[in-house]
N, CA, C and O of each residue as an XYZ file, in Angstrom:
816
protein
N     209.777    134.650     71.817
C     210.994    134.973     71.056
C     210.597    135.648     69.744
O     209.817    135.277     68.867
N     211.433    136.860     69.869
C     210.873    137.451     68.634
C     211.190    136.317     67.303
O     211.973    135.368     67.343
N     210.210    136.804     65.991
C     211.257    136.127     64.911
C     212.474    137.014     64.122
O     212.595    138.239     64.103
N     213.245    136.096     63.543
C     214.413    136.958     62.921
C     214.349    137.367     61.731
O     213.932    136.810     60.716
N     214.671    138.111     61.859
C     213.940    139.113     60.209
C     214.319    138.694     59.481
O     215.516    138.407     59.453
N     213.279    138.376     58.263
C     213.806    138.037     56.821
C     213.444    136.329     56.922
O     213.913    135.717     55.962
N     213.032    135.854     57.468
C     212.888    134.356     57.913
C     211.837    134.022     57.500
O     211.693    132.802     57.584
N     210.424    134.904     56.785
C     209.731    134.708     56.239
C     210.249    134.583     54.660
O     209.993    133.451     54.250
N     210.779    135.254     53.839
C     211.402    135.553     52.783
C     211.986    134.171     52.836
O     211.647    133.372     51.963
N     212.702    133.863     53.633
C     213.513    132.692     53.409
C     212.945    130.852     53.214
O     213.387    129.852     52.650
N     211.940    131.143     53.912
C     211.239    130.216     53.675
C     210.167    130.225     53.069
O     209.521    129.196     53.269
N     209.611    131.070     52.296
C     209.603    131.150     51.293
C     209.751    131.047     49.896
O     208.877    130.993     49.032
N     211.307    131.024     49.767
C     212.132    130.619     48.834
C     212.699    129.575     49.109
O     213.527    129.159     48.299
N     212.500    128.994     50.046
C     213.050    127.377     50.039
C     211.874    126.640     49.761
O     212.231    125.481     49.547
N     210.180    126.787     49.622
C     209.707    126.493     48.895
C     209.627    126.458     47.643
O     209.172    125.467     47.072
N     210.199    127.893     46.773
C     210.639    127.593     45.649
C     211.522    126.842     44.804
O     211.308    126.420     43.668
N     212.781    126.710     45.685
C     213.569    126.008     45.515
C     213.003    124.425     45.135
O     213.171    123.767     44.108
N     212.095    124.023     46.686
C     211.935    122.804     46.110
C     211.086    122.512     45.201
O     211.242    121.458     44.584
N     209.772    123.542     44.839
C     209.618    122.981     43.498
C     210.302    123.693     42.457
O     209.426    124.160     41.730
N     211.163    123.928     42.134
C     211.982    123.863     40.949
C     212.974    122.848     40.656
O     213.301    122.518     39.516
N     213.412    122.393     41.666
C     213.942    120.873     41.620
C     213.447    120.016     41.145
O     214.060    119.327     40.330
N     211.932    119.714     41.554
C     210.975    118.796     40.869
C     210.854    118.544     39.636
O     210.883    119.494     38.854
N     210.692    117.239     39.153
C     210.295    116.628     37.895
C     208.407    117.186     37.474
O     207.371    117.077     38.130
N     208.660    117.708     36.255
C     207.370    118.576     35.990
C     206.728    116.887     35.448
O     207.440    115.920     35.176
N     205.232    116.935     35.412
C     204.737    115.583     35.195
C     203.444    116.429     34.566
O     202.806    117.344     35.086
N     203.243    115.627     32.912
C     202.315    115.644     32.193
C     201.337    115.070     32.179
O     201.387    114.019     31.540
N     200.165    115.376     32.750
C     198.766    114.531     32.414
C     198.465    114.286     30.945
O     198.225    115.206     30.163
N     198.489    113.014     30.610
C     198.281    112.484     29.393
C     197.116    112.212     28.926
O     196.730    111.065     28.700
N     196.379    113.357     28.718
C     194.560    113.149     28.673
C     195.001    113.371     27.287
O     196.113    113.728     26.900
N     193.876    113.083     26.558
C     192.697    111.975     26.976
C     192.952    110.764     27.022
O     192.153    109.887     27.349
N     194.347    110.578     26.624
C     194.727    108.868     26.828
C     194.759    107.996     28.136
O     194.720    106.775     28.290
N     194.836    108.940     28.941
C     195.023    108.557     30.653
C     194.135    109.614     31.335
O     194.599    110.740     31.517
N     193.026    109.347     31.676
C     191.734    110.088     32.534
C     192.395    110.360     33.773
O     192.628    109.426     34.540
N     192.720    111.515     34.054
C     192.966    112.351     35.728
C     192.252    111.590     36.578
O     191.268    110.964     36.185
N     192.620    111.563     37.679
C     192.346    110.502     38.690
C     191.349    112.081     39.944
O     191.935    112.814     40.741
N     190.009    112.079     39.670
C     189.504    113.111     40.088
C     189.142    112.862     41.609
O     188.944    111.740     42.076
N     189.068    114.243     42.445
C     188.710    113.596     43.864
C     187.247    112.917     43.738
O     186.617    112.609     42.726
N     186.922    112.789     45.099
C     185.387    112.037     45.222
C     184.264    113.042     44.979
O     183.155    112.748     44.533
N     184.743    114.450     45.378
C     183.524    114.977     45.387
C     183.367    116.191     44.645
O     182.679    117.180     44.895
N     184.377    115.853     43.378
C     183.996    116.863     42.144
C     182.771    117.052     41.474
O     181.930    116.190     41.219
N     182.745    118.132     41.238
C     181.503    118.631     40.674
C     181.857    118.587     38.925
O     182.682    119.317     38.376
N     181.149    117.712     38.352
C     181.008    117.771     36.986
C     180.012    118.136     36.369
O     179.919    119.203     35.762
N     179.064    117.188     36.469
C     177.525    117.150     35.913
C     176.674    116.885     36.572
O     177.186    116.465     37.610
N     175.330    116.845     36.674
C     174.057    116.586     37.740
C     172.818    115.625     37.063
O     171.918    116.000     36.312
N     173.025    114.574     37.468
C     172.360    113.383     37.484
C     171.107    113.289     38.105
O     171.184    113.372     39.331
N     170.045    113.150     37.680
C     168.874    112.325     37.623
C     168.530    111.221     37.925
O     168.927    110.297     37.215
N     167.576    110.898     39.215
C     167.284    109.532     39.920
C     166.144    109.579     39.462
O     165.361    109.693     40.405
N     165.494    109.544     38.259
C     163.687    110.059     37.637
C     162.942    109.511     38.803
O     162.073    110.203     39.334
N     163.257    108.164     39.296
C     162.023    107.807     39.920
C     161.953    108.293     42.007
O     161.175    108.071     42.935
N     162.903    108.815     41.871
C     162.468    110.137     43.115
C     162.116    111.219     43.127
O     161.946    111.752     44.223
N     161.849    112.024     41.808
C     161.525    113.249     41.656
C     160.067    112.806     41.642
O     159.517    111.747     41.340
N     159.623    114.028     42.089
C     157.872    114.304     42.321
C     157.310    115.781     41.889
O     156.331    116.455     42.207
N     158.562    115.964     40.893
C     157.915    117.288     40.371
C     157.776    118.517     41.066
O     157.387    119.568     40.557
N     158.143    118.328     42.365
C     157.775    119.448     43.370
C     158.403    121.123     43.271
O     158.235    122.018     44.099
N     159.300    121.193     41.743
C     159.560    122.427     41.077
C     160.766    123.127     42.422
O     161.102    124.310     42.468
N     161.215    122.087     43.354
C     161.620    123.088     44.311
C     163.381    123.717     43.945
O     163.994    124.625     44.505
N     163.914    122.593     42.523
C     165.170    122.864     42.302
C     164.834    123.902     41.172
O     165.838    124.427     40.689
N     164.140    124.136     40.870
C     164.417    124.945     39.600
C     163.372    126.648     40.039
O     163.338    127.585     39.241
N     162.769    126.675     41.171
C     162.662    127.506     41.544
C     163.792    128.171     42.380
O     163.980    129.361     42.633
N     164.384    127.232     42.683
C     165.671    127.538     44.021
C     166.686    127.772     42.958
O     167.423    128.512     43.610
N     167.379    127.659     41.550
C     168.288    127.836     40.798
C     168.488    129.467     40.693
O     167.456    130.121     40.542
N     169.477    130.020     40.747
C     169.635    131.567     40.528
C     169.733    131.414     39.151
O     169.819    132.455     38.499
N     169.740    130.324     38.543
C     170.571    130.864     36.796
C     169.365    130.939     35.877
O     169.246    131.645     34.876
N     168.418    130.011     36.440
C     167.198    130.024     35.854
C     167.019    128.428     34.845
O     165.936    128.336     34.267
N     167.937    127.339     34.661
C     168.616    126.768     34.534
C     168.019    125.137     33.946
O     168.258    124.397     32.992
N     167.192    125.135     35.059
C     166.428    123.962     34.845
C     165.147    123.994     34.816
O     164.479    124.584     35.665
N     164.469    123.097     33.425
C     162.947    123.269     32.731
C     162.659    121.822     32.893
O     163.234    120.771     32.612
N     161.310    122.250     33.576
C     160.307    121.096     34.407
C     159.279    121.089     33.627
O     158.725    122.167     33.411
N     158.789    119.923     33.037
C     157.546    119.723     32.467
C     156.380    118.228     33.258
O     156.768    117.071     33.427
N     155.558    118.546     33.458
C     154.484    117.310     33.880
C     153.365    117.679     33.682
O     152.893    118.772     33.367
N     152.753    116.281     33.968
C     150.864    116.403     33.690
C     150.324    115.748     34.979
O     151.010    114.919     35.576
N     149.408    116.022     35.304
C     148.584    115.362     36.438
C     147.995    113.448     35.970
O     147.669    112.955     34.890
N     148.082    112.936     37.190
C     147.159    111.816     36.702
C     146.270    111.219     37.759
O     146.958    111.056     38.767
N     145.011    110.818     37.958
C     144.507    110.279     38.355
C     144.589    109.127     39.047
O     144.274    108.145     38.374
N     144.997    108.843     40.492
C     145.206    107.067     40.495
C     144.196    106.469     41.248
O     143.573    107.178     42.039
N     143.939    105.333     41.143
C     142.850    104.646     41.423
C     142.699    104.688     43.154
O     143.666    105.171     43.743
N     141.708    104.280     43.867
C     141.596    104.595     44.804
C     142.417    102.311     45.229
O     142.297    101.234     44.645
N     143.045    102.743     46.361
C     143.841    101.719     47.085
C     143.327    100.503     47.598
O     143.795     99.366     47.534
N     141.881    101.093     48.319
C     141.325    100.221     48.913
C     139.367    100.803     48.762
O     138.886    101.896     49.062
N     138.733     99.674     48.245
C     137.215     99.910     48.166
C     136.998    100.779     49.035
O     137.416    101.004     50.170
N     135.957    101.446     48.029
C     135.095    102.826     48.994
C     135.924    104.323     49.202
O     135.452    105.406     49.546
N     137.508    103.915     48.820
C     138.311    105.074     49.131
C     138.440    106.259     47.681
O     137.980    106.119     46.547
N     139.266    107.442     48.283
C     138.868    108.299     47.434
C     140.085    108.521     46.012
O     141.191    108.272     46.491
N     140.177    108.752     45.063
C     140.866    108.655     44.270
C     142.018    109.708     44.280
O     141.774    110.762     44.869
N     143.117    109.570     43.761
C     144.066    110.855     43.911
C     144.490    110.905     42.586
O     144.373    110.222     41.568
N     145.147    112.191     43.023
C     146.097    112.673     41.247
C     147.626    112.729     41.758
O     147.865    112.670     42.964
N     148.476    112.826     40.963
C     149.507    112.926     41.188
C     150.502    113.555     39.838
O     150.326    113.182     38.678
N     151.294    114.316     40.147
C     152.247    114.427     38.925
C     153.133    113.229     38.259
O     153.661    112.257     38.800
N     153.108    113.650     36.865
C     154.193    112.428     36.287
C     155.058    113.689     35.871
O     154.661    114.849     35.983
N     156.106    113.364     35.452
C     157.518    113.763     35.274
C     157.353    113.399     33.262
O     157.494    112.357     32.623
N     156.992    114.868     32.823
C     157.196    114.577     31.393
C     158.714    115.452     30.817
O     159.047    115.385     29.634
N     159.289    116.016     31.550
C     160.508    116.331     30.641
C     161.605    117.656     32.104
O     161.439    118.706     32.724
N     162.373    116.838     31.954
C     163.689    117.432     33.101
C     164.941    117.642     32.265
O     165.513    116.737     31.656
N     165.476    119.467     32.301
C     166.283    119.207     31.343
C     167.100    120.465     32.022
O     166.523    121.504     32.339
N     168.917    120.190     32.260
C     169.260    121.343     32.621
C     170.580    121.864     31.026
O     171.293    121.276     30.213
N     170.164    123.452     31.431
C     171.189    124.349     30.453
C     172.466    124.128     31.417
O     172.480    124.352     32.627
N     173.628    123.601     30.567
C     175.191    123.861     31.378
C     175.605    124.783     30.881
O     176.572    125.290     31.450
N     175.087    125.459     29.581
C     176.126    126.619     29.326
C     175.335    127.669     30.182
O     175.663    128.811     29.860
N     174.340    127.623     31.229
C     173.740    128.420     32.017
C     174.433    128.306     33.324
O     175.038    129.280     33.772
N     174.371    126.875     34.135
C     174.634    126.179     34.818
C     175.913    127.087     35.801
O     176.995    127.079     35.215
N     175.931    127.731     36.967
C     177.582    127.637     37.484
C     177.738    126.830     38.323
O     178.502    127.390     39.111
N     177.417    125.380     38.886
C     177.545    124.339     39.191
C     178.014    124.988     41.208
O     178.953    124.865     41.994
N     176.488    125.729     41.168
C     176.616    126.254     42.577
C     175.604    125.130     43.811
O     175.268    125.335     44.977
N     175.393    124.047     42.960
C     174.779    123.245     44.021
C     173.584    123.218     44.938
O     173.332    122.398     45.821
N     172.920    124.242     44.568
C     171.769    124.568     45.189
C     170.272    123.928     45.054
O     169.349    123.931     45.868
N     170.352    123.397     43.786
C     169.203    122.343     43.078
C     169.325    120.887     44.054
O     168.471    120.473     44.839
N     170.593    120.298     43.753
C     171.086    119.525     45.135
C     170.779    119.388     46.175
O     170.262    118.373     46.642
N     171.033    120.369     46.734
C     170.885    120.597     48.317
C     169.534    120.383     48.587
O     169.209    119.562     49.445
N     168.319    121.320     47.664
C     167.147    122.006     48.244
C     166.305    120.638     48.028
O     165.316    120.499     48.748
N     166.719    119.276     46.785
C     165.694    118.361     46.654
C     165.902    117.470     48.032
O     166.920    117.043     48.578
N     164.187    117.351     48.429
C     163.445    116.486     49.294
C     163.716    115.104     49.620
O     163.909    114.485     50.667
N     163.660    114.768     48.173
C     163.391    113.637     48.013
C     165.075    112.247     46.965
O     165.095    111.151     46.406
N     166.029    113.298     47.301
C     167.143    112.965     46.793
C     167.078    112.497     45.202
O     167.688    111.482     44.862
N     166.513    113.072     44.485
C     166.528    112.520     43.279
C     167.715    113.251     41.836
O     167.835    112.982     40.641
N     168.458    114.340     42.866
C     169.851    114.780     41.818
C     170.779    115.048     42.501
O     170.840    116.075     43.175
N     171.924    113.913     42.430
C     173.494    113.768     42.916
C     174.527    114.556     41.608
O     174.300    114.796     40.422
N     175.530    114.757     42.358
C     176.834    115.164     41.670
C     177.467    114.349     40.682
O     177.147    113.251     41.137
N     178.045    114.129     39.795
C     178.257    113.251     39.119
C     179.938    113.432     38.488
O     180.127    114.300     37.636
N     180.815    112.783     38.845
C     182.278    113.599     38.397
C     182.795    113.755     36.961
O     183.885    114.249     36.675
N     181.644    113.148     35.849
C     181.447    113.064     34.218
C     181.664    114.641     33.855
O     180.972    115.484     34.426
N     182.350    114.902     33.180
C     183.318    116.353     32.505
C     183.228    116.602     31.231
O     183.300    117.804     30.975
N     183.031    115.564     29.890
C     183.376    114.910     28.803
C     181.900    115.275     28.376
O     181.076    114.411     28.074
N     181.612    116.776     28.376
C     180.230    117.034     27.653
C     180.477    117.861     26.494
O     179.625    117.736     25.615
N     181.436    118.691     26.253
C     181.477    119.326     25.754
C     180.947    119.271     24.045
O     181.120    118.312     23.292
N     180.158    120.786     23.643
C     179.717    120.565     22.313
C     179.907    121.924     21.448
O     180.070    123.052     21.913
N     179.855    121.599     20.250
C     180.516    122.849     19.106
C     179.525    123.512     19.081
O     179.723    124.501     18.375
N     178.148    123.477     19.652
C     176.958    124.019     19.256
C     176.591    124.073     21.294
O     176.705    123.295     22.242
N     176.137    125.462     21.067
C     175.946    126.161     22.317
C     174.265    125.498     23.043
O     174.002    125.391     24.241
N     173.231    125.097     21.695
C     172.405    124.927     22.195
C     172.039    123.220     22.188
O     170.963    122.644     22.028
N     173.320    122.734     22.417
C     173.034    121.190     22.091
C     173.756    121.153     24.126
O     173.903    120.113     24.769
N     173.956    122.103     24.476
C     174.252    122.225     25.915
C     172.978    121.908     27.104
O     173.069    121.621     28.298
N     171.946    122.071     26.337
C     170.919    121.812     27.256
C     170.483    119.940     26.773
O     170.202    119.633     25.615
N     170.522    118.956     27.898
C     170.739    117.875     28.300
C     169.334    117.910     29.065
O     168.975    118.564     30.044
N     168.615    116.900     28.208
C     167.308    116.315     28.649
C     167.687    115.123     29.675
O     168.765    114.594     29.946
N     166.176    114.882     30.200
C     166.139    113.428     31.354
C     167.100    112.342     31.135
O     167.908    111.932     31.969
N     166.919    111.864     29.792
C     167.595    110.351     29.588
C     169.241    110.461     29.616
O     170.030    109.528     29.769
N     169.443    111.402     29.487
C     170.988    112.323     29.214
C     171.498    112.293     30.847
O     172.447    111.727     31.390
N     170.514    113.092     31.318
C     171.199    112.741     33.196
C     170.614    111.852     33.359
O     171.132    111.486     34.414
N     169.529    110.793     33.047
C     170.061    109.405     33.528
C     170.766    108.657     33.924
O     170.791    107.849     34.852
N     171.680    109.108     32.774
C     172.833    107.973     32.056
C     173.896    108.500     33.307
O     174.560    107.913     34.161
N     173.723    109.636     33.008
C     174.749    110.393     34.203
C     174.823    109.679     36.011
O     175.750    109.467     36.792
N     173.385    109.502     36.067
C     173.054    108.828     36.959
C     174.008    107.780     37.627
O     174.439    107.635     38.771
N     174.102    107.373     36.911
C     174.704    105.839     37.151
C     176.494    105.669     37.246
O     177.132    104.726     37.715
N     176.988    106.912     36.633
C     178.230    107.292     37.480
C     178.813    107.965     38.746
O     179.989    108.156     39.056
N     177.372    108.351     39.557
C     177.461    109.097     40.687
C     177.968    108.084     41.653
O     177.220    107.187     42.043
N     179.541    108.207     42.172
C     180.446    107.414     43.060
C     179.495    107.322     44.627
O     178.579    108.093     44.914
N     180.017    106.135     45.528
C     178.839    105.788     46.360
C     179.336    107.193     47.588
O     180.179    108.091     47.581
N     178.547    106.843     48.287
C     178.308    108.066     49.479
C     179.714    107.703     49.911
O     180.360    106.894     49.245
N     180.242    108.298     51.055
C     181.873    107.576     51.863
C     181.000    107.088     53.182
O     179.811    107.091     53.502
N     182.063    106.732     53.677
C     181.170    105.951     54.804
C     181.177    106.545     55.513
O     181.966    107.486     55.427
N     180.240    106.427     56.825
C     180.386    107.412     58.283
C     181.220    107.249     59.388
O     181.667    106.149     59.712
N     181.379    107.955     59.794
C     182.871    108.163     60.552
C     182.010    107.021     62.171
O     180.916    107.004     62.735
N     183.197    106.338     62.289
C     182.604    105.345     63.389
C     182.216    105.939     64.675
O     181.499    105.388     65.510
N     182.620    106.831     64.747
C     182.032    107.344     66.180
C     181.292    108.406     65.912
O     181.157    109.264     66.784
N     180.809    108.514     64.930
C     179.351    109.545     64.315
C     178.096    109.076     64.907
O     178.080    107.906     65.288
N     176.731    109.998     65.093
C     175.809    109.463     66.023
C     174.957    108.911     64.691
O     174.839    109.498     63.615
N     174.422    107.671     65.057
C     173.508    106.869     63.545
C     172.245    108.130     63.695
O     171.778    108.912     64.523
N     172.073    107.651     62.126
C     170.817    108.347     61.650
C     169.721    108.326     61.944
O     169.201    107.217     61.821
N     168.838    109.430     62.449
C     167.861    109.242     62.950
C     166.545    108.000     62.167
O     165.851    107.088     62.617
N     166.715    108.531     61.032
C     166.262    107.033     59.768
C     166.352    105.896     60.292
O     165.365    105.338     60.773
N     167.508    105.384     60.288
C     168.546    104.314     60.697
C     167.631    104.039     62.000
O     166.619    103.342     61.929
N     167.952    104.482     62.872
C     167.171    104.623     64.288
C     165.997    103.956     64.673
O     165.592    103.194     65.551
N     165.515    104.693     63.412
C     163.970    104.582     63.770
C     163.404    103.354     63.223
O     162.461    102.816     63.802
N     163.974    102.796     61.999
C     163.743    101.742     61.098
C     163.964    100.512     62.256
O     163.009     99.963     62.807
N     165.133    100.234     62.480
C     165.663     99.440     63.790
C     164.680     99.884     64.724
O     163.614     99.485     64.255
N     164.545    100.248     65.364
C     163.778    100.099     66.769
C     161.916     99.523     66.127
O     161.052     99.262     66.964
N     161.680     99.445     64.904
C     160.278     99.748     64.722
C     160.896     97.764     63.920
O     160.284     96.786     64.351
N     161.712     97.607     63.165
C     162.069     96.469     63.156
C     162.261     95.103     64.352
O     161.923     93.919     64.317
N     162.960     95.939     65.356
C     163.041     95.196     66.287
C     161.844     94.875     67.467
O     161.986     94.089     68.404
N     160.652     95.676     67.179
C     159.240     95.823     67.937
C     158.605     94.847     67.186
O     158.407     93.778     67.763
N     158.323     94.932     66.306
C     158.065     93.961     65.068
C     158.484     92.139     65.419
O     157.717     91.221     65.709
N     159.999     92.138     65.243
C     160.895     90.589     65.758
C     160.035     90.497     67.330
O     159.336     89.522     67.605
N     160.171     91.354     68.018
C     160.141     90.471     69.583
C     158.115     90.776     69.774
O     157.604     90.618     70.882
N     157.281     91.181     68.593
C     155.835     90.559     68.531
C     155.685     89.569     67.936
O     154.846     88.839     68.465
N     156.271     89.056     66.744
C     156.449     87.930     66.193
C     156.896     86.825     67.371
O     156.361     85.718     67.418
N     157.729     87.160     68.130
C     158.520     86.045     68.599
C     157.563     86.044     70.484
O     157.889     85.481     71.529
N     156.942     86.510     70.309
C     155.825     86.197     71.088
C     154.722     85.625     70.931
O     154.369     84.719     71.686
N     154.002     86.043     69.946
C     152.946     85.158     69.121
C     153.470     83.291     68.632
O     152.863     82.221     68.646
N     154.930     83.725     68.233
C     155.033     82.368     68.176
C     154.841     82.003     69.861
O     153.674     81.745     70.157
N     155.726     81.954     70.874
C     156.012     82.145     71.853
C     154.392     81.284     72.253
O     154.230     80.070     72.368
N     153.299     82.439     72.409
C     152.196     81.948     73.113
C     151.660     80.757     71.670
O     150.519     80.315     71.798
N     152.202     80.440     70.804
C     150.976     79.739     69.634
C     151.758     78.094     70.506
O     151.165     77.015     70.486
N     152.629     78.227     70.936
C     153.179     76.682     71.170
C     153.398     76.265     72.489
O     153.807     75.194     72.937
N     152.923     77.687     73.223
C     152.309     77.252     74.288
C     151.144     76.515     74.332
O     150.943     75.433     74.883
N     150.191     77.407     73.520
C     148.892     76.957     73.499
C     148.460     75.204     73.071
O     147.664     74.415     73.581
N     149.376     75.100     71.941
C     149.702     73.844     71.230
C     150.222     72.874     72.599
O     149.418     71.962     72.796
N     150.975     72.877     73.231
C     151.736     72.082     74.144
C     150.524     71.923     75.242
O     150.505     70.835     75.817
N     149.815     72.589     75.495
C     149.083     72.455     76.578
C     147.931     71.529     75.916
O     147.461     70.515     76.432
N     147.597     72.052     74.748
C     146.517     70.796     73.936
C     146.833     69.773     73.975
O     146.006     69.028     74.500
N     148.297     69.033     73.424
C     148.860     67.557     73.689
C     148.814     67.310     74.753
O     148.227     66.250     74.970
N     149.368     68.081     76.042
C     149.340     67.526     77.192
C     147.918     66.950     78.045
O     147.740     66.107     78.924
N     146.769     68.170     77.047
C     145.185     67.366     77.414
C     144.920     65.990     76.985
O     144.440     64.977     77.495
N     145.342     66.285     76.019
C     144.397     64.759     74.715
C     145.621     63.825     75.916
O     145.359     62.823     76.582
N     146.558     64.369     75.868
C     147.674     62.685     76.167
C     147.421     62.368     77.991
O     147.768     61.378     78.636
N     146.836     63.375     78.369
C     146.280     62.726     80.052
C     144.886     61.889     79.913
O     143.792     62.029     79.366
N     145.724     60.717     80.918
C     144.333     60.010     80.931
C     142.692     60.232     81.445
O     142.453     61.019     82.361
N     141.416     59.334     80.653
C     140.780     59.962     81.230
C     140.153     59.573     82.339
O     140.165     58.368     82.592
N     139.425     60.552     83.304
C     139.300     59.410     84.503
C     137.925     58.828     84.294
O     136.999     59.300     83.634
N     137.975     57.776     84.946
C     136.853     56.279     84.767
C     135.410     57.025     85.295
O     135.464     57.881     86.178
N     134.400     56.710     84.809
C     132.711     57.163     85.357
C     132.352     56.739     86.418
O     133.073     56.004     87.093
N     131.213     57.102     86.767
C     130.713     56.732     88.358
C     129.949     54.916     88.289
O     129.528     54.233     89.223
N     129.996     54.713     87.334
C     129.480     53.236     86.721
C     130.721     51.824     86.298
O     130.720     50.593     86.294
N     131.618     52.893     86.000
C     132.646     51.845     85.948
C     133.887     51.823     86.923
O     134.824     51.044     86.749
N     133.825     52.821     88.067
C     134.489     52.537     88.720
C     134.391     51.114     90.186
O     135.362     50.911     90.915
């Protein structure tokens, strides 16, 4: 069936209609904080003790954005006779927001999950270069990053997940064998000592 002309136009304007009817409603910031979705992008938070320095967000940044500083260190060897390693420490993580276009790519590219989204907005400063926000600064940020959502129930579990469980549960049913044979072994000992013994060729 064709449509009838002008029926776009018309509904159209009966969308207008209804919001012009509507009661206009004022967000009362800063007295009343906007109720933001889950997965706004505000600021970018710092987990320090998952980063490993591996330079891969701030090489991957188009803005140029984020400044990585570390030193090497030496760590002792684990076990006698073994060989010693170095490793990076994390001396200074700091991103520019007035650089920043909050394109998510630093995010994405870390390994080792050590920078989430954070929905914190409330940075703003009168001085352009008080915009660049050292480690302890996304720390803090840290700790407002809202939890993951949950997974959809008929989603396939994580291969992680997976693997942890099955290497857990190999684990329970060797344990529970070892016990298994230790009280066997035990039960068969009582049942020696507690059988009688038989009489000698002298005292029978």
């Amino acid at each position: 069936m064709a449509p009838i002309p002008g029926s776009g136009l018309a509904k159209g304007l009966a969308v207008t209609l209804r919001t012009m009817t509507r009661k206009s409603v004022t967000e009362q910031y800063p007295d009343t904080l906007p109720d933001l979705p889950p997965r706004t992008r505000g600021v970018i938070g710092l987990f320090e003790e998952n980063c490993t320095v591996c330079m891969l967000c701030a090489r991957e940044c188009p803005d140029w954005c984020i400044y990585i500083d570390s030193h090497k260190e030496t760590v002792p060897a684990a076990a006698p006779g073994g060989r010693e390693r170095s490793r990076n420490v994390l001396d200074r993580f700091a991103i520019d927001f007035s650089l920043c276009m909050y394109c998510g790519i630093c995010i994405e590219v870390c390994p080792f999950d050590a920078l989430f989204w954070s929905p914190e907005f409330e940075y703003a400063e009168t001085d352009i270069h008080e915009l660049t926000h050292e480690r302890d600064k996304l720390r803090e940020w840290m700790w407002t990053v809202p939890a993951p959502p949950a997974l959809d129930p008929g989603a396939e579990e994580p291969k992680e997940i997976a693997a942890a469980r099955k290497t857990a549960e190999k684990l329970a049913a060797a344990q529970a064998e070892q016990t298994s044979q230790a009280e066997q072994t035990s039960q068969t000992s009582q049942d020696e000592s507690a059988a009688p013994a038989e009489p000698r060729e002298g005292e029978r």
